[in-house]
XYZ file of C-alpha atoms in Angstrom:
306
model
C -13.943 -6.737 -7.549
C -11.944 -4.117 -5.689
C -9.775 -1.820 -7.805
C -6.208 -1.429 -6.566
C -4.282 1.577 -7.869
C -0.508 1.332 -8.091
C 0.838 4.789 -8.700
C 4.537 4.726 -7.956
C 7.484 2.439 -8.386
C 7.887 -0.753 -6.363
C 9.896 0.283 -3.347
C 11.705 -2.844 -2.349
C 11.654 -6.576 -2.128
C 12.922 -9.287 0.200
C 13.695 -12.809 -0.903
C 12.010 -15.408 1.240
C 11.687 -15.040 4.984
C 15.455 -14.670 5.253
C 16.241 -11.998 2.655
C 15.768 -8.611 4.276
C 16.024 -5.074 3.082
C 16.228 -1.683 4.676
C 15.920 1.893 3.561
C 18.345 4.658 4.611
C 16.449 7.767 3.539
C 13.818 7.881 6.252
C 15.611 8.084 9.635
C 12.599 9.538 11.445
C 10.164 6.713 10.703
C 10.181 3.132 11.890
C 8.595 1.945 8.669
C 9.391 3.386 5.254
C 6.386 1.890 3.447
C 2.995 3.466 3.962
C 0.215 1.127 5.070
C -1.514 1.606 1.755
C -1.133 0.376 -1.784
C 0.906 3.395 -2.902
C 4.594 2.662 -2.435
C 7.263 5.411 -2.367
C 9.781 5.854 -5.161
C 13.043 5.310 -3.280
C 16.271 3.437 -3.660
C 16.736 -0.033 -2.211
C 19.563 -1.918 -0.588
C 19.251 -5.687 -0.390
C 21.016 -7.870 2.119
C 21.196 -11.638 1.882
C 20.989 -13.684 5.026
C 20.600 -17.296 5.930
C 20.245 -20.278 3.601
C 18.545 -18.362 0.799
C 21.764 -16.484 0.134
C 23.513 -19.641 -1.074
C 20.561 -21.717 -2.202
C 21.560 -24.210 -4.879
C 20.084 -23.747 -8.315
C 17.131 -25.883 -9.347
C 15.663 -26.804 -12.704
C 12.205 -26.119 -11.282
C 12.382 -22.330 -11.309
C 10.780 -19.411 -13.095
C 12.400 -16.004 -13.416
C 9.583 -13.456 -13.318
C 8.777 -9.808 -12.554
C 7.884 -9.247 -8.895
C 5.192 -6.834 -7.705
C 5.107 -5.951 -3.950
C 2.020 -5.164 -1.891
C 1.421 -4.325 1.778
C 0.300 -7.078 4.136
C -3.395 -6.202 3.929
C -3.388 -6.953 0.189
C -2.422 -10.635 0.178
C -3.621 -12.559 -2.894
C -4.609 -16.233 -2.638
C -4.767 -18.812 -5.458
C -8.061 -18.615 -7.399
C -8.598 -14.968 -6.391
C -9.183 -12.291 -9.032
C -7.941 -8.721 -8.648
C -8.069 -5.597 -10.801
C -5.068 -3.251 -10.810
C -4.730 0.246 -12.246
C -1.131 0.634 -13.402
C 0.055 4.009 -14.632
C 3.588 4.615 -13.345
C 6.359 3.942 -15.867
C 8.009 1.088 -13.956
C 4.742 -0.741 -13.445
C 3.904 -0.371 -17.112
C 7.353 -1.735 -17.999
C 6.646 -4.708 -15.733
C 3.322 -5.210 -17.493
C 4.911 -5.202 -20.956
C 7.588 -7.661 -19.813
C 4.940 -9.951 -18.343
C 2.795 -9.844 -21.465
C 5.401 -10.318 -24.138
C 8.338 -12.161 -22.564
C 6.952 -13.933 -19.496
C 3.827 -15.610 -20.900
C 1.313 -13.342 -19.131
C 2.717 -14.117 -15.684
C 4.331 -12.298 -12.766
C 4.541 -12.736 -8.988
C 2.352 -10.902 -6.478
C 3.946 -10.837 -3.010
C 3.602 -9.160 0.379
C 6.177 -6.957 2.079
C 5.980 -7.967 5.719
C 7.601 -5.637 8.308
C 9.825 -7.584 10.681
C 11.829 -6.790 13.800
C 15.570 -7.423 13.486
C 16.908 -6.122 16.830
C 16.905 -2.968 18.907
C 20.157 -1.657 17.425
C 18.628 -1.049 13.976
C 16.904 2.299 13.472
C 15.644 1.446 9.995
C 12.723 -0.781 9.052
C 13.299 -4.245 7.611
C 10.936 -6.284 5.501
C 10.623 -9.864 4.297
C 8.903 -11.055 1.138
C 6.153 -13.482 2.061
C 2.878 -14.885 0.753
C 4.056 -14.872 -2.856
C 1.536 -15.973 -5.462
C 2.107 -16.690 -9.148
C -0.474 -14.762 -11.165
C -1.672 -14.820 -14.728
C -2.900 -11.740 -16.586
C -6.413 -12.481 -17.807
C -7.187 -9.156 -19.490
C -5.707 -5.711 -20.075
C -7.690 -2.564 -20.833
C -5.540 0.289 -22.133
C -6.440 3.731 -20.791
C -5.411 7.260 -21.666
C -3.282 7.056 -18.527
C -1.939 3.587 -17.837
C -3.954 0.385 -17.974
C -6.446 -1.715 -16.051
C -4.953 -5.159 -15.498
C -7.107 -8.109 -14.468
C -5.072 -10.792 -12.739
C -5.761 -14.217 -11.224
C -3.846 -15.982 -8.473
C -2.602 -19.394 -9.639
C -0.496 -20.977 -6.927
C 1.890 -20.191 -4.098
C 5.569 -19.717 -4.867
C 8.719 -18.997 -2.886
C 11.053 -16.194 -3.962
C 14.528 -17.726 -3.826
C 16.790 -15.306 -5.645
C 16.859 -11.611 -6.541
C 17.872 -10.953 -10.147
C 17.047 -7.316 -10.894
C 15.968 -4.094 -9.193
C 15.595 -1.680 -12.116
C 13.454 -0.759 -13.948
C 11.292 -3.174 -11.920
C 11.884 -6.060 -9.550
C 12.609 -9.498 -10.948
C 13.509 -12.745 -9.240
C 13.575 -16.525 -9.397
C 10.722 -18.456 -7.793
C 9.921 -22.077 -7.012
C 6.483 -23.636 -6.464
C 5.120 -24.185 -2.964
C 2.529 -26.908 -2.492
C 0.712 -28.738 0.262
C 2.010 -31.909 1.836
C 0.307 -35.026 0.484
C -0.617 -36.809 3.723
C -4.399 -37.203 3.411
C -6.175 -39.926 1.437
C -7.768 -38.946 -1.857
C -11.126 -40.317 -0.690
C -11.215 -38.047 2.366
C -10.110 -35.021 0.352
C -12.688 -35.644 -2.370
C -15.458 -35.833 0.210
C -14.442 -32.513 1.738
C -14.048 -30.896 -1.691
C -17.596 -31.911 -2.718
C -18.992 -30.640 0.587
C -17.222 -27.299 0.184
C -18.296 -26.911 -3.453
C -21.946 -27.391 -2.497
C -21.648 -24.906 0.371
C -20.013 -22.315 -1.887
C -22.808 -22.647 -4.458
C -25.370 -22.148 -1.650
C -23.535 -19.048 -0.456
C -23.485 -17.655 -3.987
C -27.255 -18.149 -4.315
C -27.870 -16.250 -1.084
C -25.543 -13.407 -2.053
C -27.339 -12.914 -5.364
C -30.664 -12.617 -3.524
C -29.117 -10.026 -1.226
C -28.308 -7.712 -4.103
C -30.800 -5.305 -5.643
C -32.317 -6.762 -8.861
C -30.554 -4.308 -11.145
C -27.191 -5.223 -9.604
C -27.719 -8.982 -9.425
C -25.068 -11.040 -11.151
C -24.852 -14.743 -11.865
C -21.604 -14.839 -9.930
C -20.237 -13.382 -6.744
C -16.511 -13.159 -6.028
C -16.750 -16.523 -4.260
C -18.453 -18.194 -7.203
C -15.978 -16.625 -9.613
C -13.055 -18.137 -7.691
C -14.797 -21.501 -7.418
C -15.545 -21.641 -11.152
C -11.891 -20.959 -11.935
C -10.641 -23.473 -9.352
C -12.802 -26.267 -10.749
C -10.905 -26.181 -14.039
C -7.224 -26.996 -14.512
C -5.454 -23.755 -15.538
C -3.586 -23.772 -18.830
C -0.205 -22.121 -18.333
C 3.010 -22.170 -20.336
C 5.133 -23.401 -17.439
C 5.934 -26.559 -15.517
C 2.787 -28.197 -14.126
C 4.378 -28.170 -10.667
C 3.430 -24.477 -10.456
C -0.289 -25.346 -10.739
C -1.920 -26.638 -7.520
C -4.055 -29.781 -7.668
C -7.867 -29.557 -7.668
C -8.343 -30.046 -3.923
C -5.750 -27.378 -3.120
C -7.312 -24.912 -5.578
C -10.799 -25.484 -4.178
C -9.523 -25.055 -0.615
C -8.639 -21.413 -1.382
C -11.867 -20.471 -3.186
C -13.796 -19.604 -0.022
C -11.442 -16.798 0.997
C -13.385 -14.035 -0.746
C -15.382 -11.137 0.725
C -19.139 -11.519 0.737
C -21.487 -8.772 -0.393
C -21.613 -5.824 1.960
C -18.628 -6.866 4.075
C -17.686 -4.343 6.754
C -14.124 -3.111 7.257
C -13.715 -5.284 10.343
C -14.949 -8.322 8.399
C -12.455 -7.610 5.631
C -9.612 -7.316 8.148
C -10.607 -10.649 9.676
C -10.754 -12.219 6.217
C -7.263 -10.946 5.428
C -5.902 -12.669 8.548
C -7.623 -15.875 7.458
C -6.047 -15.551 4.013
C -2.583 -15.145 5.533
C -3.146 -18.271 7.620
C -4.363 -20.182 4.556
C -1.257 -19.170 2.602
C 0.977 -20.418 5.433
C -0.762 -23.787 5.777
C 0.640 -26.870 4.043
C -2.331 -29.096 4.972
C -5.070 -29.255 2.311
C -7.562 -31.035 4.571
C -7.107 -28.492 7.342
C -7.602 -25.623 4.878
C -10.745 -27.263 3.486
C -12.131 -27.516 7.016
C -11.266 -23.880 7.747
C -12.952 -22.926 4.486
C -16.124 -24.759 5.508
C -16.161 -22.868 8.803
C -15.810 -19.598 6.907
C -18.561 -20.481 4.419
C -20.992 -21.542 7.157
C -20.318 -18.278 8.981
C -20.859 -16.283 5.782
C -24.093 -18.155 4.992
C -25.436 -17.235 8.438
C -24.306 -13.636 7.958
C -25.928 -13.258 4.537
C -29.096 -15.016 5.706
C -29.399 -12.516 8.563
C -28.925 -9.623 6.122
C -31.614 -11.097 3.870
C -34.000 -11.289 6.808
C -33.387 -7.620 7.623
C -33.787 -6.716 3.961
C -37.135 -8.546 3.873
C -38.388 -6.706 6.965
C -37.451 -3.320 5.509
C -39.290 -4.103 2.282
C -42.541 -4.898 4.101
């Protein structure tokens, strides 16, 4: 599991594809957020645009802390991630999530967007938001290691607070129910079997002293196969077929940087899709490709050991 270090305060946040925000303290740069996980400590101005500015209230909402990430750090449902939090605002967000928000917050992506040629400042939209649960916290001398799990997609509909950390109202986002249960179940079983086969190959690829019973793929699959227990409306928890459809979007052992970049694009596409069957089919394509890749690496490993 890759460790992500968050060292400074969340810089900004946009609400849905229509809520944009710009920064006025960096006139010489087209983008005021570095393309890394460390975000600058700067003030934020939020502008509301479009239908999200006057969206009617709904009973199916959660008001939660919001944690922004760059586009190459999208989190999908079923995925596990480890964060190192040590800046005061992030630690305040952690305490709020643990003690007042039932171990939950929202992980979302700040996506740079073009407004028009007259603007000299960068604008961003909040996209690919995922409700997460905190599975474990390890306190350190400086900060804490926080183990989180993606639960289901949500849409940020309203900004509530900027300081000391971002907070907003979210609603669940789910797939359209247009495919028969029989067809979905068949695809789910096929994908589960393929994921178990991939896990077996990945374990063989590792050196004996490093071999684990689970890879990142198997870890996501094991979680997805069980219905999560959360203290919130069940509408925020995706159904089994939707959870399984996301489990394949994990890096395999020894992935190169180019392979990880390709996987991130596939994750973004999976988060945008509202078709469970289509995502299951895309997942199968990914798993078959990864099985071939790992099998080739095993063959090379065998030749080197001779």
